[in-house]
Amino acid sequence: MELSKRQEAILEIVKKNGPITGEQIAEQLNLTRATLRPDLSILTMAGLLEARPRVGYFYSGKTADRVLADKITRIKVGDVKSVPIVVPEQCTVYDAVVTMFIEDVGTLYVVREGGLLEGVVSRKDLLKSTLGGQDIHKLPVGVIMTRMPNVHTTDVNDSVWLAAHKLLTHEVDSLPVVKTVPGTKEKQYEVVGRFSKTNVTRLFVELGEGS
């Protein structure tokens, strides 16, 4: 978040003199209260200043970077997830390659009836199989996919920060967004979305535009 010179001046005044009223801030800057109202609103909504009725403005103690970090940890995966691209386990490698190309994704999620996650297949998996001399028109993705429980997932209620950390840690381009299916002996997950590096990039652009 980039502040204007006037907003930086307001922050310094509040840091040194807070709590302080809007009228007192305006007086120190030789401006009217109405002129400062938009700047005070921006600083308050951004979390850099806090305001209390009959008391005035005071510094929250947060830097602009800290405010951005707080926003990211509050945003949930469910708020930014994309539509998952899924295929059945019997899908051939050839059809999987075509689907990946048409949908422009780097990973396909392999599901069984009910959208339950069975595994994932990546570009690398498909490339290996095409170079292996096997008939990709007959070879099912179930043979080459990474199976559960070795698939890294994220939940709709996970923070975007946590999901992004998983992307980096496990060096994958996306995570299936899942929710646990209740009433089953073994843990089963329904695929409800996709969280990818593109989601992270889009979120940062939107945060920057809104700052």
Short mmCIF file of C-alpha atoms in Angstrom, two decimals:
data_model
loop_
_atom_site.label_atom_id
_atom_site.label_comp_id
_atom_site.label_asym_id
_atom_site.label_seq_id
_atom_site.Cartn_x
_atom_site.Cartn_y
_atom_site.Cartn_z
CA MET A 1 0.00 0.00 0.00
CA GLU A 2 1.52 3.32 -1.13
CA LEU A 3 0.58 6.38 0.90
CA SER A 4 0.44 9.94 -0.34
CA LYS A 5 2.68 12.56 1.26
CA ARG A 6 -0.31 14.01 3.07
CA GLN A 7 -1.32 10.62 4.43
CA GLU A 8 2.24 10.05 5.64
CA ALA A 9 2.14 13.45 7.35
CA ILE A 10 -1.15 12.57 9.04
CA LEU A 11 0.33 9.30 10.30
CA GLU A 12 3.32 11.10 11.80
CA ILE A 13 1.09 13.63 13.56
CA VAL A 14 -1.10 10.90 15.03
CA LYS A 15 1.93 8.83 16.10
CA LYS A 16 3.35 11.80 18.04
CA ASN A 17 0.13 13.32 19.39
CA GLY A 18 -2.55 10.64 19.40
CA PRO A 19 -5.25 10.40 20.39
CA ILE A 20 -5.99 13.52 18.41
CA THR A 21 -9.13 14.84 16.74
CA GLY A 22 -9.57 15.43 13.05
CA GLU A 23 -9.88 19.16 13.68
CA GLN A 24 -6.54 19.21 15.49
CA ILE A 25 -4.85 17.30 12.67
CA ALA A 26 -6.30 19.71 10.11
CA GLU A 27 -5.07 22.67 12.15
CA GLN A 28 -1.51 21.36 12.20
CA LEU A 29 -1.58 20.89 8.42
CA ASN A 30 -3.31 24.23 7.79
CA LEU A 31 -6.16 22.45 6.04
CA THR A 32 -9.88 22.11 6.61
CA ARG A 33 -11.42 19.06 8.28
CA ALA A 34 -13.41 18.37 5.07
CA THR A 35 -10.20 18.29 3.00
CA LEU A 36 -8.70 15.65 5.29
CA ARG A 37 -11.82 13.48 5.53
CA PRO A 38 -10.96 11.19 2.54
CA ASP A 39 -7.38 10.65 3.78
CA LEU A 40 -8.53 9.85 7.31
CA SER A 41 -11.10 7.42 5.92
CA ILE A 42 -8.48 5.63 3.81
CA LEU A 43 -6.02 5.35 6.71
CA THR A 44 -8.75 4.07 9.02
CA MET A 45 -10.13 1.52 6.56
CA ALA A 46 -6.59 0.34 5.84
CA GLY A 47 -6.09 -0.36 9.54
CA LEU A 48 -3.23 2.11 10.00
CA LEU A 49 -5.34 4.40 12.18
CA GLU A 50 -8.11 3.67 14.62
CA ALA A 51 -10.85 6.09 15.57
CA ARG A 52 -12.98 6.32 18.69
CA PRO A 53 -15.95 8.63 19.14
CA ARG A 54 -15.22 11.63 21.40
CA VAL A 55 -11.60 10.53 21.67
CA GLY A 56 -10.16 10.95 18.20
CA TYR A 57 -7.61 9.15 16.05
CA PHE A 58 -4.71 7.07 17.29
CA TYR A 59 -2.03 4.97 15.60
CA SER A 60 -2.83 1.25 15.38
CA GLY A 61 0.86 0.31 15.55
CA LYS A 62 0.68 -1.54 12.25
CA THR A 63 2.84 -0.86 9.21
CA ALA A 64 1.39 -0.96 5.71
CA ASP A 65 3.13 -4.32 5.17
CA ARG A 66 1.64 -5.71 8.36
CA VAL A 67 -1.83 -4.56 7.33
CA LEU A 68 -1.43 -6.36 3.99
CA ALA A 69 -0.22 -9.51 5.77
CA ASP A 70 -3.23 -9.40 8.09
CA LYS A 71 -5.56 -9.12 5.11
CA ILE A 72 -4.01 -12.15 3.44
CA THR A 73 -4.33 -14.29 6.56
CA ARG A 74 -7.98 -13.30 6.90
CA ILE A 75 -8.92 -14.18 3.31
CA LYS A 76 -10.07 -17.78 2.95
CA VAL A 77 -9.35 -20.18 0.12
CA GLY A 78 -13.08 -20.48 -0.47
CA ASP A 79 -13.18 -16.77 -1.34
CA VAL A 80 -10.71 -17.03 -4.23
CA LYS A 81 -10.82 -20.64 -5.47
CA SER A 82 -11.40 -21.52 -9.12
CA VAL A 83 -13.50 -24.22 -10.76
CA PRO A 84 -11.73 -27.61 -10.56
CA ILE A 85 -10.96 -29.52 -13.75
CA VAL A 86 -11.64 -33.19 -13.03
CA VAL A 87 -11.43 -36.46 -14.93
CA PRO A 88 -12.39 -40.05 -14.03
CA GLU A 89 -9.73 -42.64 -13.26
CA GLN A 90 -10.59 -44.50 -16.50
CA CYS A 91 -9.77 -41.41 -18.60
CA THR A 92 -6.98 -42.18 -21.05
CA VAL A 93 -3.72 -40.28 -20.99
CA TYR A 94 -4.53 -38.99 -24.48
CA ASP A 95 -7.88 -37.55 -23.35
CA ALA A 96 -6.21 -36.10 -20.25
CA VAL A 97 -3.65 -34.29 -22.43
CA VAL A 98 -6.44 -32.88 -24.60
CA THR A 99 -8.42 -31.78 -21.52
CA MET A 100 -5.39 -30.11 -19.98
CA PHE A 101 -4.71 -28.25 -23.23
CA ILE A 102 -8.31 -27.11 -23.72
CA GLU A 103 -8.78 -26.03 -20.10
CA ASP A 104 -5.29 -24.46 -19.89
CA VAL A 105 -4.41 -25.96 -16.49
CA GLY A 106 -1.29 -27.64 -15.17
CA THR A 107 -2.97 -30.31 -13.06
CA LEU A 108 -6.07 -32.47 -13.40
CA TYR A 109 -7.89 -33.90 -10.39
CA VAL A 110 -8.92 -37.53 -10.71
CA VAL A 111 -12.25 -38.28 -9.05
CA ARG A 112 -14.69 -41.11 -8.67
CA GLU A 113 -18.48 -40.97 -8.41
CA GLY A 114 -19.68 -38.10 -6.25
CA GLY A 115 -16.63 -35.98 -7.02
CA LEU A 116 -14.51 -37.81 -4.44
CA LEU A 117 -10.79 -37.23 -4.83
CA GLU A 118 -8.77 -40.24 -5.98
CA GLY A 119 -5.57 -38.55 -7.12
CA VAL A 120 -3.95 -35.88 -9.27
CA VAL A 121 -2.12 -35.98 -12.57
CA SER A 122 0.31 -33.24 -13.58
CA ARG A 123 1.93 -32.10 -16.82
CA LYS A 124 5.08 -33.91 -15.74
CA ASP A 125 3.15 -37.18 -15.22
CA LEU A 126 1.62 -36.92 -18.68
CA LEU A 127 4.94 -36.03 -20.30
CA LYS A 128 6.64 -39.05 -18.72
CA SER A 129 3.93 -41.37 -19.97
CA THR A 130 4.06 -40.03 -23.54
CA LEU A 131 7.84 -40.50 -23.63
CA GLY A 132 7.63 -44.02 -22.23
CA GLY A 133 6.52 -45.65 -25.46
CA GLN A 134 3.13 -46.73 -24.08
CA ASP A 135 -0.13 -46.43 -26.01
CA ILE A 136 -1.57 -43.23 -24.53
CA HIS A 137 -4.91 -43.93 -26.24
CA LYS A 138 -5.37 -46.96 -23.98
CA LEU A 139 -3.35 -46.12 -20.85
CA PRO A 140 -5.67 -44.82 -18.07
CA VAL A 141 -4.55 -41.89 -15.90
CA GLY A 142 -5.18 -44.08 -12.86
CA VAL A 143 -1.93 -45.88 -13.66
CA ILE A 144 0.24 -42.76 -13.65
CA MET A 145 -1.49 -40.42 -11.16
CA THR A 146 -0.39 -39.59 -7.62
CA ARG A 147 -2.90 -41.33 -5.38
CA MET A 148 -4.47 -40.38 -2.10
CA PRO A 149 -3.32 -40.02 0.64
CA ASN A 150 -0.16 -38.67 -1.04
CA VAL A 151 -2.01 -35.69 -2.54
CA HIS A 152 -1.57 -32.26 -0.95
CA THR A 153 -4.91 -30.52 -0.49
CA THR A 154 -6.39 -27.38 1.01
CA ASP A 155 -9.71 -26.68 2.70
CA VAL A 156 -12.18 -23.93 1.85
CA ASN A 157 -11.65 -22.51 5.35
CA ASP A 158 -7.84 -22.47 5.15
CA SER A 159 -6.26 -19.05 4.86
CA VAL A 160 -4.86 -18.01 1.50
CA TRP A 161 -1.49 -17.59 3.22
CA LEU A 162 -1.48 -21.21 4.39
CA ALA A 163 -2.49 -22.53 0.97
CA ALA A 164 0.15 -20.42 -0.77
CA HIS A 165 2.74 -21.75 1.71
CA LYS A 166 1.74 -25.30 0.71
CA LEU A 167 2.22 -24.45 -2.97
CA LEU A 168 5.77 -23.31 -2.28
CA THR A 169 6.67 -26.05 0.19
CA HIS A 170 5.47 -28.92 -2.00
CA GLU A 171 6.48 -27.28 -5.30
CA VAL A 172 3.13 -27.82 -7.02
CA ASP A 173 1.23 -25.44 -9.28
CA SER A 174 -2.17 -26.05 -7.70
CA LEU A 175 -4.00 -27.71 -4.81
CA PRO A 176 -7.41 -29.38 -4.92
CA VAL A 177 -9.80 -27.52 -2.64
CA VAL A 178 -11.73 -30.14 -0.69
CA LYS A 179 -14.27 -30.66 2.02
CA THR A 180 -14.42 -33.77 4.18
CA VAL A 181 -17.32 -36.13 3.50
CA PRO A 182 -19.00 -36.87 6.85
CA GLY A 183 -20.13 -40.29 7.97
CA THR A 184 -17.39 -42.36 6.34
CA LYS A 185 -14.95 -44.70 8.11
CA GLU A 186 -11.99 -43.62 6.03
CA LYS A 187 -11.42 -39.94 5.33
CA GLN A 188 -12.86 -39.05 1.96
CA TYR A 189 -12.73 -35.66 0.30
CA GLU A 190 -15.06 -34.05 -2.19
CA VAL A 191 -13.33 -31.75 -4.68
CA VAL A 192 -15.03 -28.33 -4.61
CA GLY A 193 -12.40 -26.10 -6.21
CA ARG A 194 -8.86 -25.42 -7.34
CA PHE A 195 -6.29 -23.13 -5.69
CA SER A 196 -3.37 -22.24 -7.92
CA LYS A 197 -0.53 -19.77 -8.36
CA THR A 198 -2.87 -17.86 -10.67
CA ASN A 199 -5.31 -17.36 -7.77
CA VAL A 200 -2.49 -15.96 -5.65
CA THR A 201 -1.36 -13.60 -8.42
CA ARG A 202 -4.91 -12.40 -9.09
CA LEU A 203 -5.47 -11.74 -5.38
CA PHE A 204 -2.32 -9.62 -5.10
CA VAL A 205 -3.35 -7.58 -8.15
CA GLU A 206 -6.81 -6.98 -6.65
CA LEU A 207 -5.33 -6.00 -3.29
CA GLY A 208 -2.99 -3.59 -5.04
CA GLU A 209 -5.82 -2.02 -7.03
CA GLY A 210 -7.86 -1.60 -3.88
CA SER A 211 -5.06 -0.06 -1.82
#
